[in-house]
Short mmCIF file of C-alpha atoms and ligand atoms in Angstrom, two decimals:
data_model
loop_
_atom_site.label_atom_id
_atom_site.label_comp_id
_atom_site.label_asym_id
_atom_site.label_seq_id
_atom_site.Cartn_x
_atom_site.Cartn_y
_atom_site.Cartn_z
CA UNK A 1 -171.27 1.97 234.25
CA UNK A 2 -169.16 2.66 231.18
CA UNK A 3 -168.72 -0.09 228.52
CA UNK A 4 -166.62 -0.36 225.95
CA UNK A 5 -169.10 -0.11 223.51
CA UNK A 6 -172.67 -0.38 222.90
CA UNK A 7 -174.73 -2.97 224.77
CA UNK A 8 -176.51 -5.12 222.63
CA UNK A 9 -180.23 -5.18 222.80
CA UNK A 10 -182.73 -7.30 225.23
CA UNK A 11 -184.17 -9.83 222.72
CA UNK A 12 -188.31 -9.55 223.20
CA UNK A 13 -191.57 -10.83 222.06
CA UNK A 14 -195.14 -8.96 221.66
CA UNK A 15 -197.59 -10.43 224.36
CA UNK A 16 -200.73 -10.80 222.22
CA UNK A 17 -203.20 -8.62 222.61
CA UNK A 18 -201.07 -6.57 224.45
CA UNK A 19 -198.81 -3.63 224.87
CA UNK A 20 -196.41 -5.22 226.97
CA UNK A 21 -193.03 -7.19 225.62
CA UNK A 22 -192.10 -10.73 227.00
CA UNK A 23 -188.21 -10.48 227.75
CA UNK A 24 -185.99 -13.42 226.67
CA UNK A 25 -183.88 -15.06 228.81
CA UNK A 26 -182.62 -18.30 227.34
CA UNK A 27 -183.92 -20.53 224.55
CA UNK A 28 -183.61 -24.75 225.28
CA UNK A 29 -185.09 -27.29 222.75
CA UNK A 30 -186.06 -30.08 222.54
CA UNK A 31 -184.63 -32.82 219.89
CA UNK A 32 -186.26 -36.44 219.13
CA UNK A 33 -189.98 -35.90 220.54
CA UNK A 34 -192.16 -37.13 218.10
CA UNK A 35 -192.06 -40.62 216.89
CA UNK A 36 -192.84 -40.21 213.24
CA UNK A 37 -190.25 -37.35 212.93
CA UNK A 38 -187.91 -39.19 215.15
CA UNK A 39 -188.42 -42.54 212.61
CA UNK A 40 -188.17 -39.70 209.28
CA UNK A 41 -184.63 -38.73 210.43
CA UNK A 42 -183.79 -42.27 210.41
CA UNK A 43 -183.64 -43.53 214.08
CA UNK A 44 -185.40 -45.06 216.84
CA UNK A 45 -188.17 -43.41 219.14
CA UNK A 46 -186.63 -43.62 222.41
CA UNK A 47 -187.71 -42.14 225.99
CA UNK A 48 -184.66 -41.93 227.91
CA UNK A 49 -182.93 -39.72 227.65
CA UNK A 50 -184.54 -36.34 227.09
CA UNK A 51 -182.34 -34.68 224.33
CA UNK A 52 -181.94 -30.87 225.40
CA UNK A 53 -180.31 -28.42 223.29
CA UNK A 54 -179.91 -24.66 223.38
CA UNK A 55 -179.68 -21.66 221.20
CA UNK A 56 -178.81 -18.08 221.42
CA UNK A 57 -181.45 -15.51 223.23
CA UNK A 58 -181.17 -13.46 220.13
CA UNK A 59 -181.41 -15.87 217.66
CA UNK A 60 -184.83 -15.65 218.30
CA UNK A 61 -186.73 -13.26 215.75
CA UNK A 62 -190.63 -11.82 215.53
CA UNK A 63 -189.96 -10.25 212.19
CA UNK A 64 -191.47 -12.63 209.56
CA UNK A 65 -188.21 -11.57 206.66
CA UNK A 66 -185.79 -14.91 207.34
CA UNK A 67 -182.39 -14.68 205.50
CA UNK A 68 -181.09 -17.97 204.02
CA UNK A 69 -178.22 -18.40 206.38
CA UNK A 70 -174.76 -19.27 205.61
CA UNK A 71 -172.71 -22.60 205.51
CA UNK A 72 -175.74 -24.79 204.53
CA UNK A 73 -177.27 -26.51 201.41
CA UNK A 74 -179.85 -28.18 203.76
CA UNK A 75 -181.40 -25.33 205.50
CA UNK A 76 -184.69 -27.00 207.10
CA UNK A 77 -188.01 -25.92 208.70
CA UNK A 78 -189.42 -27.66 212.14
CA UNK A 79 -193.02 -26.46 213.47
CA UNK A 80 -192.84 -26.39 217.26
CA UNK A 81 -194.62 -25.29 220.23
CA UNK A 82 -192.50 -23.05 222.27
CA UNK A 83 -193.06 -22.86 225.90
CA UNK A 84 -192.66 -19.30 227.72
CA UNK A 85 -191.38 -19.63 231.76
CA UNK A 86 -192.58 -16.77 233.61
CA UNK A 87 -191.26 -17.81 237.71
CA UNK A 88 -187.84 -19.15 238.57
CA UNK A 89 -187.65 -22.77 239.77
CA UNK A 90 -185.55 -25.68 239.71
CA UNK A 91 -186.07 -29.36 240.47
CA UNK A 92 -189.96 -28.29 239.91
CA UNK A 93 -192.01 -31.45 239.81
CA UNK A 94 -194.21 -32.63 237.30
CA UNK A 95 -197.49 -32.04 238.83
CA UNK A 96 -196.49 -28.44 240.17
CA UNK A 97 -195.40 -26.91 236.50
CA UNK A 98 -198.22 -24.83 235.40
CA UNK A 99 -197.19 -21.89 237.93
CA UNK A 100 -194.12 -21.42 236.48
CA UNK A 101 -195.94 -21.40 232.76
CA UNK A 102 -196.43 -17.49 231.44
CA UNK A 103 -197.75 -18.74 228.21
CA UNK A 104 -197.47 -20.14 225.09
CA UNK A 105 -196.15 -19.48 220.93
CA UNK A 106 -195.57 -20.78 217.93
CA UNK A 107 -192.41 -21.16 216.78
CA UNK A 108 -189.50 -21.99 214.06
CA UNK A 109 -187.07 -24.38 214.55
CA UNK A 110 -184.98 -23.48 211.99
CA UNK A 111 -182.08 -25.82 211.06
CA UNK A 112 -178.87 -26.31 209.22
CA UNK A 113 -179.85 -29.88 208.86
CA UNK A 114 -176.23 -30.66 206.67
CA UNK A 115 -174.15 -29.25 209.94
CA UNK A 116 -176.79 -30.92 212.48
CA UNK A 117 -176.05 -35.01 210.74
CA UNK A 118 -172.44 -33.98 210.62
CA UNK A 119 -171.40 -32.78 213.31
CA UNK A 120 -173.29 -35.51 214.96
CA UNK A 121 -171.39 -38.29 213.33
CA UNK A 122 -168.31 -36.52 214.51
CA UNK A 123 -169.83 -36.62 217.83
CA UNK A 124 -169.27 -33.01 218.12
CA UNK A 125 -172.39 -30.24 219.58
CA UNK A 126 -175.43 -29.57 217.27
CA UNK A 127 -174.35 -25.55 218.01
CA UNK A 128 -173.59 -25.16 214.11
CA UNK A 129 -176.61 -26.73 212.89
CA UNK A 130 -179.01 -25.33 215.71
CA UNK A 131 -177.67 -22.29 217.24
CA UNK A 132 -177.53 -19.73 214.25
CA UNK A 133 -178.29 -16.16 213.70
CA UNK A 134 -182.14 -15.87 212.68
CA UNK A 135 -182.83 -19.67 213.90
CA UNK A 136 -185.74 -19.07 216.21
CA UNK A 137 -188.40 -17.05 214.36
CA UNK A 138 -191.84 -16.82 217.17
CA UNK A 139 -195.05 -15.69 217.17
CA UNK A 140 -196.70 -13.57 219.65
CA UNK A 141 -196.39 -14.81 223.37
CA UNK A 142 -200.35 -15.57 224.30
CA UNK A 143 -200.79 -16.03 228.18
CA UNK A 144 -202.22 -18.71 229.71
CA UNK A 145 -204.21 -17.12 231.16
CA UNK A 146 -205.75 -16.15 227.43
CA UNK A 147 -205.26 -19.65 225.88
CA UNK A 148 -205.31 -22.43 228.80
CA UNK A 149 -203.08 -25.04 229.20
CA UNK A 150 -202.06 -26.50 226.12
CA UNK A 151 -200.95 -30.21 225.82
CA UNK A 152 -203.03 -30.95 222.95
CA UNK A 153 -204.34 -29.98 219.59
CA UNK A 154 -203.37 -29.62 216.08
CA UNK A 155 -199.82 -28.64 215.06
CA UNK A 156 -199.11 -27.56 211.25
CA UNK A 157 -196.83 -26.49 208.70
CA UNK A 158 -197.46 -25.29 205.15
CA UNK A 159 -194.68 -24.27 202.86
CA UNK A 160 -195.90 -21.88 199.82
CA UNK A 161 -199.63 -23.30 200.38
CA UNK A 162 -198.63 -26.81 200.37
CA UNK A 163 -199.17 -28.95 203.64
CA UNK A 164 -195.98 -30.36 205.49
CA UNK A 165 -196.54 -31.16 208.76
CA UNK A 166 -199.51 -32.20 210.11
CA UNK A 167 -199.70 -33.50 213.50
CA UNK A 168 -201.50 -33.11 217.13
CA UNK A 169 -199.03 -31.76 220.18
CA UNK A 170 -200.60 -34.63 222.19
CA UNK A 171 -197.99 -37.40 219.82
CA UNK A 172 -195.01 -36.08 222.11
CA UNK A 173 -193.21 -38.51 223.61
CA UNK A 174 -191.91 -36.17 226.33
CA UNK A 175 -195.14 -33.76 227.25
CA UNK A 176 -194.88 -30.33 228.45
CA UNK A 177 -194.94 -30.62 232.41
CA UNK A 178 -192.50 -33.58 231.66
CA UNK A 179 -190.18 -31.52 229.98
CA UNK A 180 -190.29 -28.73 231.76
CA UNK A 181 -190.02 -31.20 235.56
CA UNK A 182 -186.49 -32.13 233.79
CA UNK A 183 -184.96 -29.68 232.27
CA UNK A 184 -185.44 -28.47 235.88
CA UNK A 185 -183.13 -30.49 237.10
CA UNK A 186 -180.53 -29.45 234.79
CA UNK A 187 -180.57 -25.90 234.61
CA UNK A 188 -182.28 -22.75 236.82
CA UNK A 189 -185.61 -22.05 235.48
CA UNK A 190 -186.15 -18.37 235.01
CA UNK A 191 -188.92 -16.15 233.89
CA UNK A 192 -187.88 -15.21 230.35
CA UNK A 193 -186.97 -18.57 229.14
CA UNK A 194 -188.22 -20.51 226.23
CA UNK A 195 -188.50 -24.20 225.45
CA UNK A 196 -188.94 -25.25 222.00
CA UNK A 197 -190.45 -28.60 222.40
CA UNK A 198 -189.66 -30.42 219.03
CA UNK A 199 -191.34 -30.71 216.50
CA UNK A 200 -193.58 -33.68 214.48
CA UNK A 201 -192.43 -35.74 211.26
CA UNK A 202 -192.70 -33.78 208.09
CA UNK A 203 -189.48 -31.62 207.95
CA UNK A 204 -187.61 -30.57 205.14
CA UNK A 205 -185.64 -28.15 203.02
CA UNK A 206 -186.98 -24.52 202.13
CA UNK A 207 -185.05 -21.75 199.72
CA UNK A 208 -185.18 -18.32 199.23
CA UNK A 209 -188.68 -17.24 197.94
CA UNK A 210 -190.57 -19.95 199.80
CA UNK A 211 -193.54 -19.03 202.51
CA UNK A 212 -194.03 -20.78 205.30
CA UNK A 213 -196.67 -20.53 208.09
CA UNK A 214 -196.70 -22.45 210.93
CA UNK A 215 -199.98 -23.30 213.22
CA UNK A 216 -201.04 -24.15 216.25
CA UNK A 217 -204.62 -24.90 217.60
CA UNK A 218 -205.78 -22.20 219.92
CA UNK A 219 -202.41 -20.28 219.09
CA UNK A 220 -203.12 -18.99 215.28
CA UNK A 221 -200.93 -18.80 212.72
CA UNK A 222 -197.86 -17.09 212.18
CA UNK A 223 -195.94 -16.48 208.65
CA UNK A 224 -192.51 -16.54 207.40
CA UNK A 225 -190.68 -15.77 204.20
CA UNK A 226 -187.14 -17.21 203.28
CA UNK A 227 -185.09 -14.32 201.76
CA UNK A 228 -181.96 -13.91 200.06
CA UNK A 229 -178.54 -14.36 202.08
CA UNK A 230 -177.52 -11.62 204.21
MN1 MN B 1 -186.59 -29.02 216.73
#
């Protein structure tokens, strides 16, 4: 095959304790899925329906250097726990989803919180405010096999020491094999995807200079630093 130019990259993330890479196929969210972050933003907790968003496979980043991104004066952190699909499935249901689990990580969030509010009023797509370059910095993938399955246990977020977020994974209002059983009936599944499944009440905005790390029980930490603009 002869291309025009230079294929871009796979996108991939260190298996922990490993040697091996976890290839990434697509990257959904999750919006709205804790109560107290859901109330903080200045609406009501509602189940129905899930809210599902997506960003770019290579906005995803392992490096823990974060430039400020462009366009924003409201550039905001959200602590999540990111769920890694290792089997392809669709319409999967609830109580079959932990074969299709590879593992677990801790991710980033990241958000251009000014473009997110409006370009909702305008009821146009979050893309802008979500889907940026740099707007999914991960840990490590760790297995399941390593870590178990995961559907509780403290979340955190500290930003240059301080503590921001605080919460336990169990306060979702959608849980893992929930989300996963849906988004299943919206898209194919496939090994190489990621679901960032929201994050608890607590967010706000970080500048150049500022440290953040990000925790999850049984997951470890993992450490950003906001640097200048690109
Ligand atoms: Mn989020």
């Amino acid at each position: 095959m002869k291309y025009v130019f230079e294929p871009p990259g796979l996108t991939s993330i260190p298996v922990a304790n490993s040697a091996q890479e976890f290839p990434v196929h697509r990257v959904y969210c999750v919006g709205k899925n804790y109560a107290e972050h859901v109330r903080e933003m200045g609406l009501d907790p509602k189940r129905d329906p899930p809210c599902f968003f997506m960003k770019p496979a290579d906005a995803i980043v392992t490096t823990g250097q974060i430039p400020y991104p462009p366009g924003t004066s409201n550039y905001h952190y959200e602590a999540e726990l990111v769920i890694a699909i290792g089997k392809q499935g669709s319409n999967i249901l609830a109580e079959d989803v932990m074969s299709y689990i590879y593992g677990y990580a801790v991710g980033f969030d990241m958000t251009r919180r000014d473009l997110q509010i409006s370009s909702g009023k305008l009821g146009y797509p979050w893309e802008t405010g979500k889907g940026f370059d740099y707007s999914a910095p991960v840990s490590s993938v760790y297995p399941l096999s390593d870590v178990g399955r995961i559907d509780s246990g403290r979340i955190a977020l500290t930003v240059n020491g301080e503590p921001r977020q605080d919460s336990d994974i169990s306060d979702m209002i959608w849980k893992n094999h929930e989300i996963i059983s849906e988004l299943s009936r919206l898209y194919i599944l496939q090994p190489g995807d990621l679901i960032f499944t929201g994050t608890p009440a607590g967010v706000g905005a970080v500048v150049p200079g500022d440290k953040l790390v990000a925790s999850i029980e049984k997951l470890g930490e993992v450490a950003i630093e906001i640097v200048e603009p690109l």
